[in-house]
């Protein structure tokens, strides 16, 4: 399997959209891996994880093959992960020579956000966008394009059923755990004994422990320790941190220096890993 990190920032992006803090100033000056867009990833050029406002930029900058994507997995309804207004431009009149249906999988809150744009784009546009929404719930696996996908319960916004995903194909498995603190008990119970080849972890707060809605490095270390105790990891398991806020205070190289001794790879926009 392969994962490409298209966006690795938290909601405000990095540098923050309107921010003048010292950390954002340093990121602007340093450039390169310190410039981070809103969170998104692509698995095997087939499964798109989340649909943020920066999806258009990812198409231009990274060659994201949007017309060919057939599966979109949504973690939750926050705008930096689900911006359905742009999905309307998949409709006829805006996009030509598209074949196939985009299957979207997400929770009930994401479905409501999609419905909420109807007064803006109109029912006709929604009908023409050649997409189908599938409402999913935690611990109910489904099949898509030869992948077995299991939504798992996240620890994030208590107002909705936020999800992380276990994705499996051909004996390989990926745990995509963005926008979550240390997992709820039901998720730990489900994961016990399931082997993971790559663990992609929220590290929004970096050097600041958080654990309840997001994670920092200390939380990531605890998460990996518990995954090991649960029999989920092996000698070759890769651990990746992503989804960074400028409030964590560390530029890319500074974060790498702290993450490397813990055995973590630090994601940046455009990074691709095979496993």
Short mmCIF file of C-alpha atoms in Angstrom, two decimals:
data_model
loop_
_atom_site.label_atom_id
_atom_site.label_comp_id
_atom_site.label_asym_id
_atom_site.label_seq_id
_atom_site.Cartn_x
_atom_site.Cartn_y
_atom_site.Cartn_z
CA UNK A 1 0.00 0.00 0.00
CA UNK A 2 0.97 3.63 -0.43
CA UNK A 3 -0.09 6.83 1.30
CA UNK A 4 0.52 10.35 0.02
CA UNK A 5 0.09 13.20 2.50
CA UNK A 6 -1.43 16.09 0.56
CA UNK A 7 -2.12 18.37 3.53
CA UNK A 8 -0.61 18.12 7.02
CA UNK A 9 -1.93 21.16 8.91
CA UNK A 10 -4.76 21.65 11.36
CA UNK A 11 -7.81 23.80 10.63
CA UNK A 12 -6.11 27.18 10.20
CA UNK A 13 -3.32 25.96 7.92
CA UNK A 14 0.30 26.79 8.64
CA UNK A 15 1.09 29.68 8.45
CA UNK A 16 -2.33 30.45 9.88
CA UNK A 17 -4.70 32.17 7.50
CA UNK A 18 -4.77 35.47 9.43
CA UNK A 19 -1.96 34.83 11.91
CA UNK A 20 0.99 37.11 12.71
CA UNK A 21 2.54 34.99 15.47
CA UNK A 22 6.27 34.31 15.63
CA UNK A 23 5.85 30.66 14.64
CA UNK A 24 3.89 31.54 11.51
CA UNK A 25 6.39 34.28 10.64
CA UNK A 26 9.24 31.79 10.89
CA UNK A 27 7.34 29.29 8.74
CA UNK A 28 6.78 31.90 6.02
CA UNK A 29 10.47 32.80 6.01
CA UNK A 30 11.70 29.19 6.02
CA UNK A 31 9.19 27.89 3.46
CA UNK A 32 9.58 24.34 2.16
CA UNK A 33 8.22 21.68 4.50
CA UNK A 34 7.06 24.37 6.93
CA UNK A 35 4.23 25.40 4.59
CA UNK A 36 1.30 23.13 5.42
CA UNK A 37 -2.18 23.00 3.92
CA UNK A 38 -5.35 21.55 5.46
CA UNK A 39 -5.39 17.83 6.17
CA UNK A 40 -5.90 15.36 3.34
CA UNK A 41 -4.30 12.09 2.17
CA UNK A 42 -4.50 9.74 -0.80
CA UNK A 43 -4.17 5.98 -0.44
CA UNK A 44 -2.98 3.93 -3.42
CA UNK A 45 -4.19 6.69 -5.77
CA UNK A 46 -7.65 5.25 -5.06
CA UNK A 47 -9.04 6.34 -1.68
CA UNK A 48 -9.20 10.02 -0.77
CA UNK A 49 -9.20 10.85 2.93
CA UNK A 50 -11.30 13.94 3.67
CA UNK A 51 -12.21 16.86 1.41
CA UNK A 52 -10.87 20.19 2.80
CA UNK A 53 -10.98 23.66 1.23
CA UNK A 54 -7.42 23.06 -0.03
CA UNK A 55 -8.42 20.13 -2.27
CA UNK A 56 -8.23 22.36 -5.36
CA UNK A 57 -4.66 23.35 -4.45
CA UNK A 58 -3.75 19.69 -3.97
CA UNK A 59 -5.02 18.97 -7.47
CA UNK A 60 -2.82 21.72 -8.92
CA UNK A 61 0.28 21.23 -6.78
CA UNK A 62 0.34 17.46 -6.27
CA UNK A 63 -1.48 16.14 -9.30
CA UNK A 64 -4.38 14.79 -7.25
CA UNK A 65 -6.40 12.86 -9.89
CA UNK A 66 -9.84 14.00 -8.77
CA UNK A 67 -11.77 12.82 -11.87
CA UNK A 68 -10.48 9.28 -11.32
CA UNK A 69 -11.18 9.08 -7.57
CA UNK A 70 -14.04 6.70 -6.79
CA UNK A 71 -13.90 6.56 -2.96
CA UNK A 72 -13.93 9.43 -0.46
CA UNK A 73 -13.76 8.70 3.28
CA UNK A 74 -14.78 11.47 5.69
CA UNK A 75 -13.63 11.59 9.30
CA UNK A 76 -16.03 14.27 10.56
CA UNK A 77 -17.90 17.41 9.55
CA UNK A 78 -15.49 20.19 10.58
CA UNK A 79 -14.86 22.50 7.63
CA UNK A 80 -11.14 21.73 7.37
CA UNK A 81 -12.05 18.09 6.65
CA UNK A 82 -15.34 18.40 4.79
CA UNK A 83 -16.01 21.29 2.42
CA UNK A 84 -18.89 20.00 0.27
CA UNK A 85 -19.43 23.31 -1.52
CA UNK A 86 -16.55 22.45 -3.85
CA UNK A 87 -17.97 19.00 -4.53
CA UNK A 88 -20.81 20.68 -6.39
CA UNK A 89 -18.34 21.51 -9.18
CA UNK A 90 -18.24 17.83 -10.05
CA UNK A 91 -21.66 18.43 -11.58
CA UNK A 92 -22.50 18.66 -15.26
CA UNK A 93 -21.81 22.07 -16.71
CA UNK A 94 -18.74 22.49 -14.49
CA UNK A 95 -16.99 19.16 -15.16
CA UNK A 96 -17.01 17.31 -18.48
CA UNK A 97 -16.00 13.81 -19.62
CA UNK A 98 -16.41 12.27 -16.16
CA UNK A 99 -17.52 8.67 -15.94
CA UNK A 100 -18.24 6.65 -12.84
CA UNK A 101 -19.75 7.54 -9.49
CA UNK A 102 -17.86 8.99 -6.52
CA UNK A 103 -18.83 6.96 -3.46
CA UNK A 104 -18.67 9.11 -0.31
CA UNK A 105 -18.60 7.49 3.13
CA UNK A 106 -19.16 9.47 6.30
CA UNK A 107 -21.25 9.97 9.41
CA UNK A 108 -24.67 11.56 9.84
CA UNK A 109 -23.19 15.00 10.60
CA UNK A 110 -21.31 15.00 7.28
CA UNK A 111 -24.55 14.05 5.53
CA UNK A 112 -26.27 17.06 7.11
CA UNK A 113 -23.50 19.40 5.94
CA UNK A 114 -23.95 18.08 2.43
CA UNK A 115 -27.70 18.69 2.64
CA UNK A 116 -27.09 22.19 3.99
CA UNK A 117 -25.52 23.40 0.74
CA UNK A 118 -28.69 22.69 -1.24
CA UNK A 119 -29.99 26.28 -0.85
CA UNK A 120 -26.66 27.46 -2.28
CA UNK A 121 -26.16 25.14 -5.25
CA UNK A 122 -29.69 23.82 -5.83
CA UNK A 123 -31.06 20.29 -5.92
CA UNK A 124 -30.42 19.98 -9.65
CA UNK A 125 -26.71 20.58 -9.16
CA UNK A 126 -26.53 18.00 -6.40
CA UNK A 127 -28.31 15.43 -8.54
CA UNK A 128 -25.87 16.07 -11.37
CA UNK A 129 -22.61 15.82 -9.43
CA UNK A 130 -22.36 12.06 -10.00
CA UNK A 131 -21.77 11.15 -6.38
CA UNK A 132 -23.49 8.89 -3.87
CA UNK A 133 -23.43 9.41 -0.11
CA UNK A 134 -23.17 6.35 2.15
CA UNK A 135 -23.83 6.95 5.84
CA UNK A 136 -21.58 4.74 7.96
CA UNK A 137 -21.26 3.98 11.66
CA UNK A 138 -18.35 2.89 13.82
CA UNK A 139 -17.41 -0.81 13.83
CA UNK A 140 -19.49 -1.64 10.73
CA UNK A 141 -16.99 -2.58 7.98
CA UNK A 142 -17.72 -2.19 4.27
CA UNK A 143 -16.00 -3.02 0.97
CA UNK A 144 -14.93 -0.50 -1.66
CA UNK A 145 -12.67 -1.07 -4.69
CA UNK A 146 -11.29 -4.25 -3.17
CA UNK A 147 -10.50 -2.63 0.21
CA UNK A 148 -12.05 -3.58 3.52
CA UNK A 149 -12.73 -0.37 5.42
CA UNK A 150 -13.76 -0.25 9.06
CA UNK A 151 -14.84 3.06 10.63
CA UNK A 152 -13.78 3.25 14.27
CA UNK A 153 -14.90 5.61 17.01
CA UNK A 154 -12.67 8.67 17.51
CA UNK A 155 -12.31 10.85 20.59
CA UNK A 156 -12.91 14.33 19.20
CA UNK A 157 -16.06 16.44 18.92
CA UNK A 158 -18.62 15.06 21.38
CA UNK A 159 -21.44 16.59 19.33
CA UNK A 160 -21.00 14.06 16.52
CA UNK A 161 -19.81 10.52 15.85
CA UNK A 162 -16.31 11.34 14.63
CA UNK A 163 -14.46 8.51 12.90
CA UNK A 164 -11.00 7.14 12.27
CA UNK A 165 -10.46 4.36 9.73
CA UNK A 166 -8.84 0.94 9.51
CA UNK A 167 -8.11 0.22 5.84
CA UNK A 168 -7.04 -3.26 4.70
CA UNK A 169 -6.10 -4.86 1.37
CA UNK A 170 -3.97 -7.82 0.26
CA UNK A 171 -2.65 -8.52 3.73
CA UNK A 172 -1.65 -4.89 4.43
CA UNK A 173 -3.35 -2.54 6.88
CA UNK A 174 -3.37 1.17 7.65
CA UNK A 175 -4.83 2.95 10.66
CA UNK A 176 -5.74 6.54 9.77
CA UNK A 177 -6.25 8.36 13.07
CA UNK A 178 -6.66 12.09 12.50
CA UNK A 179 -8.65 14.41 14.74
CA UNK A 180 -8.75 12.16 17.74
CA UNK A 181 -7.30 11.98 21.20
CA UNK A 182 -6.35 8.68 22.80
CA UNK A 183 -8.96 6.25 21.57
CA UNK A 184 -12.20 5.41 23.38
CA UNK A 185 -12.40 1.97 24.97
CA UNK A 186 -14.61 0.49 22.24
CA UNK A 187 -11.95 1.25 19.62
CA UNK A 188 -9.20 -0.32 21.72
CA UNK A 189 -11.30 -3.44 22.08
CA UNK A 190 -11.91 -3.67 18.34
CA UNK A 191 -8.24 -3.16 17.45
CA UNK A 192 -6.86 -5.73 19.88
CA UNK A 193 -4.78 -8.29 18.00
CA UNK A 194 -5.26 -6.67 14.57
CA UNK A 195 -1.87 -6.17 12.91
CA UNK A 196 -1.10 -2.67 11.62
CA UNK A 197 1.56 -1.93 9.01
CA UNK A 198 1.23 1.86 9.20
CA UNK A 199 -0.23 4.06 11.93
CA UNK A 200 -0.98 7.65 10.90
CA UNK A 201 -1.56 9.79 14.00
CA UNK A 202 -2.92 13.21 14.85
CA UNK A 203 -0.17 15.34 16.43
CA UNK A 204 -1.95 18.69 16.45
CA UNK A 205 -0.36 19.98 19.65
CA UNK A 206 3.20 18.61 19.15
CA UNK A 207 5.09 19.43 22.37
CA UNK A 208 1.88 20.08 24.35
CA UNK A 209 0.12 16.97 25.78
CA UNK A 210 -3.58 16.99 24.90
CA UNK A 211 -5.13 13.55 24.58
CA UNK A 212 -8.84 14.39 24.67
CA UNK A 213 -9.66 15.96 21.27
CA UNK A 214 -6.28 15.86 19.56
CA UNK A 215 -2.83 14.56 20.45
CA UNK A 216 0.72 15.74 21.00
CA UNK A 217 3.97 13.78 20.96
CA UNK A 218 3.52 12.46 24.50
CA UNK A 219 0.05 11.21 23.57
CA UNK A 220 1.41 9.63 20.39
CA UNK A 221 4.02 7.76 22.42
CA UNK A 222 1.33 6.50 24.78
CA UNK A 223 -0.88 5.48 21.85
CA UNK A 224 1.91 3.44 20.27
CA UNK A 225 2.77 1.83 23.60
CA UNK A 226 -0.83 0.72 24.02
CA UNK A 227 -1.03 -0.52 20.42
CA UNK A 228 2.01 -2.65 21.12
CA UNK A 229 0.47 -4.04 24.28
CA UNK A 230 -2.69 -4.84 22.32
CA UNK A 231 -0.69 -6.89 19.81
CA UNK A 232 -1.40 -4.48 16.95
CA UNK A 233 2.12 -3.59 15.87
CA UNK A 234 5.19 -5.48 14.69
CA UNK A 235 8.86 -4.82 14.01
CA UNK A 236 8.12 -3.28 10.62
CA UNK A 237 5.19 -1.06 11.61
CA UNK A 238 5.64 2.55 10.49
CA UNK A 239 4.43 5.41 12.69
CA UNK A 240 3.66 8.79 11.11
CA UNK A 241 2.58 12.02 12.82
CA UNK A 242 0.54 14.63 10.96
CA UNK A 243 -2.21 17.30 11.35
CA UNK A 244 -0.09 20.01 13.01
CA UNK A 245 -1.22 23.33 14.49
CA UNK A 246 1.06 26.35 14.74
CA UNK A 247 0.03 26.47 18.40
CA UNK A 248 2.36 23.51 18.94
CA UNK A 249 5.22 25.87 18.21
CA UNK A 250 7.68 23.66 16.30
CA UNK A 251 8.82 24.05 12.71
CA UNK A 252 9.35 20.90 10.65
CA UNK A 253 13.00 20.23 11.48
CA UNK A 254 12.43 21.00 15.17
CA UNK A 255 9.53 18.59 15.26
CA UNK A 256 11.54 15.93 13.43
CA UNK A 257 14.28 16.18 16.06
CA UNK A 258 11.76 15.37 18.80
CA UNK A 259 9.83 12.76 16.84
CA UNK A 260 12.77 10.71 15.53
CA UNK A 261 13.89 9.31 18.91
CA UNK A 262 10.31 8.13 19.46
CA UNK A 263 10.40 6.20 16.18
CA UNK A 264 8.00 8.56 14.40
CA UNK A 265 8.18 9.92 10.85
CA UNK A 266 7.07 13.55 10.56
CA UNK A 267 4.73 14.09 7.62
CA UNK A 268 4.95 17.10 5.31
CA UNK A 269 2.84 18.16 2.35
CA UNK A 270 3.61 15.87 -0.58
CA UNK A 271 5.32 13.10 1.40
CA UNK A 272 4.68 9.59 0.03
CA UNK A 273 5.29 6.33 1.88
CA UNK A 274 5.00 2.74 0.67
CA UNK A 275 4.58 -0.09 3.13
#
